[in-house]
mmCIF file of C-alpha atoms and ligand atoms in Angstrom:
data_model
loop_
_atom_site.group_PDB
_atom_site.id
_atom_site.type_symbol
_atom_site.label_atom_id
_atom_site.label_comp_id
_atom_site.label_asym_id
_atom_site.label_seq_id
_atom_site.Cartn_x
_atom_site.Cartn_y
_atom_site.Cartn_z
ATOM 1 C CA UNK B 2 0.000 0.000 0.000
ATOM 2 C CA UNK B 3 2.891 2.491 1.096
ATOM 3 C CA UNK B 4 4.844 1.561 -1.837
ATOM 4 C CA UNK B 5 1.724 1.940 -4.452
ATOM 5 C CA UNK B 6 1.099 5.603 -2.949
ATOM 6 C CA UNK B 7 4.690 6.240 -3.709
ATOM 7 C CA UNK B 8 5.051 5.057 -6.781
ATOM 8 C CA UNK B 9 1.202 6.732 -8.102
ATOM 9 C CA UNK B 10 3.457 10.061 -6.174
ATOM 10 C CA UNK B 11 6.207 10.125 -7.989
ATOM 11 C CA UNK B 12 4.407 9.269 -11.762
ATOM 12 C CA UNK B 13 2.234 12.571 -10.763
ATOM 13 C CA UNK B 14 5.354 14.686 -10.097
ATOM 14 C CA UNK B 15 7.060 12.969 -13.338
ATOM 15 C CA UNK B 16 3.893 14.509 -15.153
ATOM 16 C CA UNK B 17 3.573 17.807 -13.809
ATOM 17 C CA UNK B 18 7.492 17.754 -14.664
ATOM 18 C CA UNK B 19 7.282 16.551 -18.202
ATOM 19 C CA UNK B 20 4.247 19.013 -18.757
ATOM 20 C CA UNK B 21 6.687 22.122 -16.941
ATOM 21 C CA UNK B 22 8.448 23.326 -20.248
ATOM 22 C CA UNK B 23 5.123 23.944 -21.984
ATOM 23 C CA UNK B 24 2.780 25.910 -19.090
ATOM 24 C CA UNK B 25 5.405 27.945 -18.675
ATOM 25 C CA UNK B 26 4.575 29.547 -22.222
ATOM 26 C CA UNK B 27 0.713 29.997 -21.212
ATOM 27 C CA UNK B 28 -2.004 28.178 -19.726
ATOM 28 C CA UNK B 29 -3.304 26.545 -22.000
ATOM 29 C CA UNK B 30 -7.709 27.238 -22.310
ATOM 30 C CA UNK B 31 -9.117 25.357 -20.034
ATOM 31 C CA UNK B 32 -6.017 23.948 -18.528
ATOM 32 C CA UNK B 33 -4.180 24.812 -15.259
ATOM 33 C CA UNK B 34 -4.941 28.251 -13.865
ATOM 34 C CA UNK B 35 -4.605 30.083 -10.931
ATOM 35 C CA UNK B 36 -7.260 31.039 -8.291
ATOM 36 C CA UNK B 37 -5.214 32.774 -5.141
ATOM 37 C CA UNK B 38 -2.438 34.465 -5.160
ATOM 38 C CA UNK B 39 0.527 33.719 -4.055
ATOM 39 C CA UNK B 40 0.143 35.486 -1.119
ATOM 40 C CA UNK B 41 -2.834 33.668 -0.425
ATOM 41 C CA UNK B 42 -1.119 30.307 -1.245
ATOM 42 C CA UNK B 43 1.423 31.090 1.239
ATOM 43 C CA UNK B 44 -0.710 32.347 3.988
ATOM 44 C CA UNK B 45 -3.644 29.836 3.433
ATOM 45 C CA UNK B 46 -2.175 26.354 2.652
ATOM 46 C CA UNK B 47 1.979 26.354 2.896
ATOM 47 C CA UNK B 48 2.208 28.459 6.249
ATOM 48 C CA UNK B 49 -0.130 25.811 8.196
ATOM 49 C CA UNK B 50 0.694 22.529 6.177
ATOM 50 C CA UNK B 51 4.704 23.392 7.359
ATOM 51 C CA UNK B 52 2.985 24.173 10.799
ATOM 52 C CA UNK B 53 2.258 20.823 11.056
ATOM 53 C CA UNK B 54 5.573 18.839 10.216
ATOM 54 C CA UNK B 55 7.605 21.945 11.972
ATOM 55 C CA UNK B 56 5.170 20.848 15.543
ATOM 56 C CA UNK B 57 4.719 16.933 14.736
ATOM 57 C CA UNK B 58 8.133 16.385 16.733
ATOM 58 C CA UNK B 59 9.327 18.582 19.914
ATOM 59 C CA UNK B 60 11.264 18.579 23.259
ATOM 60 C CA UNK B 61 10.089 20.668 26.142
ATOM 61 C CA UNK B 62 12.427 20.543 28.914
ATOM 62 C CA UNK B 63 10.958 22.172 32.024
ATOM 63 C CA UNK B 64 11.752 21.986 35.758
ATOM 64 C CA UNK B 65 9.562 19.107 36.002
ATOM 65 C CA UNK B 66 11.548 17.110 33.008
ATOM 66 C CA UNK B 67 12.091 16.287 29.372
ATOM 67 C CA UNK B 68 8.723 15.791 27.357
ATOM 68 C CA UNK B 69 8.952 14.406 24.070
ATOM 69 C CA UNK B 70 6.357 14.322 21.501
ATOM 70 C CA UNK B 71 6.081 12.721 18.467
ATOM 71 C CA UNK B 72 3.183 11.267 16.512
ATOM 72 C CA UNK B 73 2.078 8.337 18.605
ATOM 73 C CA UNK B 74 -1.321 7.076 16.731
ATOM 74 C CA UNK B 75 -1.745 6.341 13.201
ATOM 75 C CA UNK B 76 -4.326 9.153 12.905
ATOM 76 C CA UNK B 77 -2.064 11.446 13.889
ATOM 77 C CA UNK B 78 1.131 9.467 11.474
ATOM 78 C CA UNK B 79 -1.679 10.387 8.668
ATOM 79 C CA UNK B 80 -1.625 13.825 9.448
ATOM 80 C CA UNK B 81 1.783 14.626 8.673
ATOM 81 C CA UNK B 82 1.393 12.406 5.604
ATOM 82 C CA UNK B 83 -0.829 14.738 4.520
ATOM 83 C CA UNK B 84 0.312 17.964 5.589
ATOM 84 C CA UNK B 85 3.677 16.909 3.534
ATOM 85 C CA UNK B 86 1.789 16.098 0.413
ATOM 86 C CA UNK B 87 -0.228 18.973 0.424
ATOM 87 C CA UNK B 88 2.843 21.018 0.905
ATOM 88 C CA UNK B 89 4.956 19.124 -1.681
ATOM 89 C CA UNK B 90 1.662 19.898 -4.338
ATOM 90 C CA UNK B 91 1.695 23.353 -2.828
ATOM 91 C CA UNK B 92 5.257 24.129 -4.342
ATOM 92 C CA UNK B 93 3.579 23.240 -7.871
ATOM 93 C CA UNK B 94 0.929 25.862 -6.781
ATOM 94 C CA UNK B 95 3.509 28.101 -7.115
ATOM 95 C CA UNK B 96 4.989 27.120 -10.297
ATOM 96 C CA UNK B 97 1.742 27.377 -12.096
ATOM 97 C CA UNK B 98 2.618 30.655 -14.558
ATOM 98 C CA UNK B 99 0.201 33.611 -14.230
ATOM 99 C CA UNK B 100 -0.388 33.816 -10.557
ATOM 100 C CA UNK B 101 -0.106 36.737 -9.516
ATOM 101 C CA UNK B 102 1.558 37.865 -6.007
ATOM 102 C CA UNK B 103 -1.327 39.860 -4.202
ATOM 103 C CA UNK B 104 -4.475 41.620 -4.894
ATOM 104 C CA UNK B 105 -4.853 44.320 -7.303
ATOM 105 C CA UNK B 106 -5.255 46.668 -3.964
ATOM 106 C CA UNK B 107 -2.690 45.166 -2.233
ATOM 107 C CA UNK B 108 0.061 45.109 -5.223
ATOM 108 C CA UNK B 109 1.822 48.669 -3.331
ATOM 109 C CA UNK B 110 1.264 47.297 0.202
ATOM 110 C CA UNK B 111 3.615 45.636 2.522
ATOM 111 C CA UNK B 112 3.704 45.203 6.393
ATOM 112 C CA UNK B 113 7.289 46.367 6.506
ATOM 113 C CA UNK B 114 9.403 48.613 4.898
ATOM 114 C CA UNK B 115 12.143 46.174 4.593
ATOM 115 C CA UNK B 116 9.703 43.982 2.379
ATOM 116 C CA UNK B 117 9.641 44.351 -1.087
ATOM 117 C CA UNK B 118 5.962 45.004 -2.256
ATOM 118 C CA UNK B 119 4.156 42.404 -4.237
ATOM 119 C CA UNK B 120 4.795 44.670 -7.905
ATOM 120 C CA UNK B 121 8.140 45.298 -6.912
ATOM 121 C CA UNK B 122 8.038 40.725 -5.987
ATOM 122 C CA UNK B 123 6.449 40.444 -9.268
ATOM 123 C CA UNK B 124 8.670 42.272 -11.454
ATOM 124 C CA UNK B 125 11.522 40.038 -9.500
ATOM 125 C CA UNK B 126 10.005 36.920 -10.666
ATOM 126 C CA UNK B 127 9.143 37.975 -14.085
ATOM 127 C CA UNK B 128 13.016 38.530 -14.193
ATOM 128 C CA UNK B 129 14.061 35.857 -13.015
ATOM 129 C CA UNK B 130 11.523 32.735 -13.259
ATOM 130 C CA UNK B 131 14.090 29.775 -13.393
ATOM 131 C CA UNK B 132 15.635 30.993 -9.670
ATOM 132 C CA UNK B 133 12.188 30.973 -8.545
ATOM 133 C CA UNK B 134 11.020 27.268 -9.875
ATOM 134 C CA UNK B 135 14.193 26.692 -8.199
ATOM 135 C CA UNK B 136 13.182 27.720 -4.906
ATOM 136 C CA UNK B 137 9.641 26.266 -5.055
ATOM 137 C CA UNK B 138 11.601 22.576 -6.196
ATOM 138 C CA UNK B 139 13.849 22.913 -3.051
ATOM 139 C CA UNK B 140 10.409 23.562 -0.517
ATOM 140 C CA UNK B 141 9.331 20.319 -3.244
ATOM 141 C CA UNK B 142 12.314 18.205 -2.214
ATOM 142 C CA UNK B 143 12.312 19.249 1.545
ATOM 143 C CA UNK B 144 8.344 18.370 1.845
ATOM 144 C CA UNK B 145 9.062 14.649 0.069
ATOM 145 C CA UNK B 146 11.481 14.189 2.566
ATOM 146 C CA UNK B 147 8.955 14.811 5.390
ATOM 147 C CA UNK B 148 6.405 12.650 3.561
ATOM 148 C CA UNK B 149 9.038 9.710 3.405
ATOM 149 C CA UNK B 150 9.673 10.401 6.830
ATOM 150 C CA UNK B 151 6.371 10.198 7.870
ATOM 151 C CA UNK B 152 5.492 7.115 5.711
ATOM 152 C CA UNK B 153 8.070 5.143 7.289
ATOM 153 C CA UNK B 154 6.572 6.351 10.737
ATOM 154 C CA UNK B 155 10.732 7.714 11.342
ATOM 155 C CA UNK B 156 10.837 10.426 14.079
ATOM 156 C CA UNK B 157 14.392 11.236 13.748
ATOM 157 C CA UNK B 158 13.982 11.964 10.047
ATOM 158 C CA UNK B 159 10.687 13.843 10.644
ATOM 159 C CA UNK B 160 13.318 15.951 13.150
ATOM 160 C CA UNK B 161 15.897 16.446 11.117
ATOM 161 C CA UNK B 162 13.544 17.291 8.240
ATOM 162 C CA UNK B 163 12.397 20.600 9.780
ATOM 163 C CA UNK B 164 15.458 22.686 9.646
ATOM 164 C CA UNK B 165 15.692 21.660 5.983
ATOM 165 C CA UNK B 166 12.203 22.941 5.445
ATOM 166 C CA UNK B 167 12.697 26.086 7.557
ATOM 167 C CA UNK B 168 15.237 27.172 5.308
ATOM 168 C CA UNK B 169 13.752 26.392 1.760
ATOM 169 C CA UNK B 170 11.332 28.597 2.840
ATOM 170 C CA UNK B 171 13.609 31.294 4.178
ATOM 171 C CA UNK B 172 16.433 31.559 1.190
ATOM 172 C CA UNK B 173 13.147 32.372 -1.340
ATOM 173 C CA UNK B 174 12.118 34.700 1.208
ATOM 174 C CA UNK B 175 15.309 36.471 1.156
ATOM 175 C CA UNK B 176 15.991 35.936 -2.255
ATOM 176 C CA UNK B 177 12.261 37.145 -3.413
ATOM 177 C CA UNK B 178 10.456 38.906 -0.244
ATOM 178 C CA UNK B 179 13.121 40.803 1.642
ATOM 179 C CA UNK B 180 15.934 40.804 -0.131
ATOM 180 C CA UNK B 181 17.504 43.773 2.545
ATOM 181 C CA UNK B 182 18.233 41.264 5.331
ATOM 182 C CA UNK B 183 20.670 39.410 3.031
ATOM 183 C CA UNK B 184 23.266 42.184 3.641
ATOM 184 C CA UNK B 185 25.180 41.212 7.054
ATOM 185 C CA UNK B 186 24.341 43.885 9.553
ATOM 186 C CA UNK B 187 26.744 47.169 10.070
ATOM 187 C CA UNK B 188 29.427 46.679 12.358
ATOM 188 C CA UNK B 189 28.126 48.098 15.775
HETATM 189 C C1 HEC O 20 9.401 30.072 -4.131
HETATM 190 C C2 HEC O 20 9.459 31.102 -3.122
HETATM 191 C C3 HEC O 20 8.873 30.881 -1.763
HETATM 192 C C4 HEC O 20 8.956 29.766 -0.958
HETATM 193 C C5 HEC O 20 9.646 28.448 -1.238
HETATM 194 C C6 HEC O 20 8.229 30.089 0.252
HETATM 195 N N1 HEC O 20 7.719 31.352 0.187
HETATM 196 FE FE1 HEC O 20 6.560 32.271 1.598
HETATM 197 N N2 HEC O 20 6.471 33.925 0.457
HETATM 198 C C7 HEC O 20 7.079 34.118 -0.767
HETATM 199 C C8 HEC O 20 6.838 35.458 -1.234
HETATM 200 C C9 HEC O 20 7.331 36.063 -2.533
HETATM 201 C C10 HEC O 20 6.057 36.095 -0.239
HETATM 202 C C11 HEC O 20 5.568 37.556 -0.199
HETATM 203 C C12 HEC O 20 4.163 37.676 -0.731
HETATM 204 C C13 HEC O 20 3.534 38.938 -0.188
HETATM 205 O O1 HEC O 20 3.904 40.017 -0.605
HETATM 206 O O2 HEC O 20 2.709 38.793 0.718
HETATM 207 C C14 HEC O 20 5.842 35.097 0.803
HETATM 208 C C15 HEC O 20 5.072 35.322 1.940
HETATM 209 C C16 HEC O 20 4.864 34.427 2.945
HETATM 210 C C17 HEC O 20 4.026 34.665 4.103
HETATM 211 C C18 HEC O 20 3.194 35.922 4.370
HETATM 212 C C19 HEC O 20 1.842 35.756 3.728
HETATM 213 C C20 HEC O 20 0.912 36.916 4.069
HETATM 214 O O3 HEC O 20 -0.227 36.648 4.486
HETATM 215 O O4 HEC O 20 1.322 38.059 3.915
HETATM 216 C C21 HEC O 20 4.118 33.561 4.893
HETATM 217 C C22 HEC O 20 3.417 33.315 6.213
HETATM 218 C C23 HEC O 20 5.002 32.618 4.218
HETATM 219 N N3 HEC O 20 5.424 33.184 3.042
HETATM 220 C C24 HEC O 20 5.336 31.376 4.723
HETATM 221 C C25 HEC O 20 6.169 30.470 4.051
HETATM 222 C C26 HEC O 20 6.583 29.214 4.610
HETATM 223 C C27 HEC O 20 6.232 28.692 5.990
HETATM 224 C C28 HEC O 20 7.342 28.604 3.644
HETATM 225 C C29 HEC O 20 8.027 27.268 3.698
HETATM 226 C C30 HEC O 20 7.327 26.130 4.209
HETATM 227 C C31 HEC O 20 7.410 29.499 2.492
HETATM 228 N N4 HEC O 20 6.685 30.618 2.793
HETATM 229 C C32 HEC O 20 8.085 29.207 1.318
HETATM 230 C C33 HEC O 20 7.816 33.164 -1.472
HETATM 231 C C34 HEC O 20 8.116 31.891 -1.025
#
């Protein structure tokens, strides 16, 4: 069963691979298009799907001890699974060509002024769209790991997995979002 999941996995990623070089010309009528932005993708599906993995495995050590948690039942193994493969499919939400990065009314806004606003983000992607198919293949990678990890029910790996994730997300966002915070600070 594990295996056959896998495998039906990896021949949809092989697809949505093969089928890359041409919806990245246009969407073709009636094809692939999207509906949020990316914005919205990030806020509404990647932010709590990573939530997930990022809380599936922690150590609290208080006065009282060390508590470890880690998914104990197999509803909550299947949670993860699913968190990871919606996040995995979430990095294709991003490669779909056309979205655009926020509202209409929100294109000039950000909520700091170290942030690059979503015209200035979407003039930075039109620019440069293979860096950012890049980024959204490394969250890809990152999230299969997780879903490995949490289809072979391995807690270490689901661990180690996070910081991996953690920074897929955080080199696009400094690469795409706030690109400011790459420069190291001024000497004090
Ligand atoms: C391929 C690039 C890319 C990757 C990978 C990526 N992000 Fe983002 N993310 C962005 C961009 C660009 C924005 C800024 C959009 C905007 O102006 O709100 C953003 C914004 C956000 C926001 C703010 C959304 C809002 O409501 O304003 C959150 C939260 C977020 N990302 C979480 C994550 C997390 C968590 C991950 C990793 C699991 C991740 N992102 C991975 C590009 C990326």
């Amino acid at each position: 069963m594990r295996s056959f999941r896998w495998l039906v996995l990896m021949s949809a990623i092989a697809l949505v691979t093969s089928c890359r070089s041409q919806q990245q010309q246009a969407a073709a009528p009636g094809g692939p298009g999207p509906v949020g932005t990316i914005r919205d993708v990030m806020h509404m599906v990647i932010e709590s799907q990573a939530q997930v993995i990022f809380d599936s495995v922690a150590v609290t050590v208080t006065q009282a001890g060390t508590q470890e948690k880690q998914p104990e039942t197999e509803e909550e193994w299947d949670a993860v699974l699913h968190s990871a493969l919606t996040l995995a499919e979430a990095a294709n939400l991003l490669m779909v060509p056309g979205r655009s990065v926020a509202r209409p009314e929100e294109m000039n806004t950000s909520a700091d002024p170290t942030e690059l606003t979503p015209a200035q983000i979407q003039e930075k992607i039109k620019a440069n769209p293979d860096l950012w198919v890049r980024h959204a293949k490394d969250l890809q990678d990152v999230a299969l790991r997780a879903y490995k990890a949490a289809a072979d029910k391995d807690v270490q790996e689901l661990w180690n997995v996070g910081e991996p994730i953690d920074q897929a997300c955080e080199s696009c966002h400094l690469e795409f979002w706030y690109p400011g915070d790459k420069r190291p600070a001024p000497p004090q």
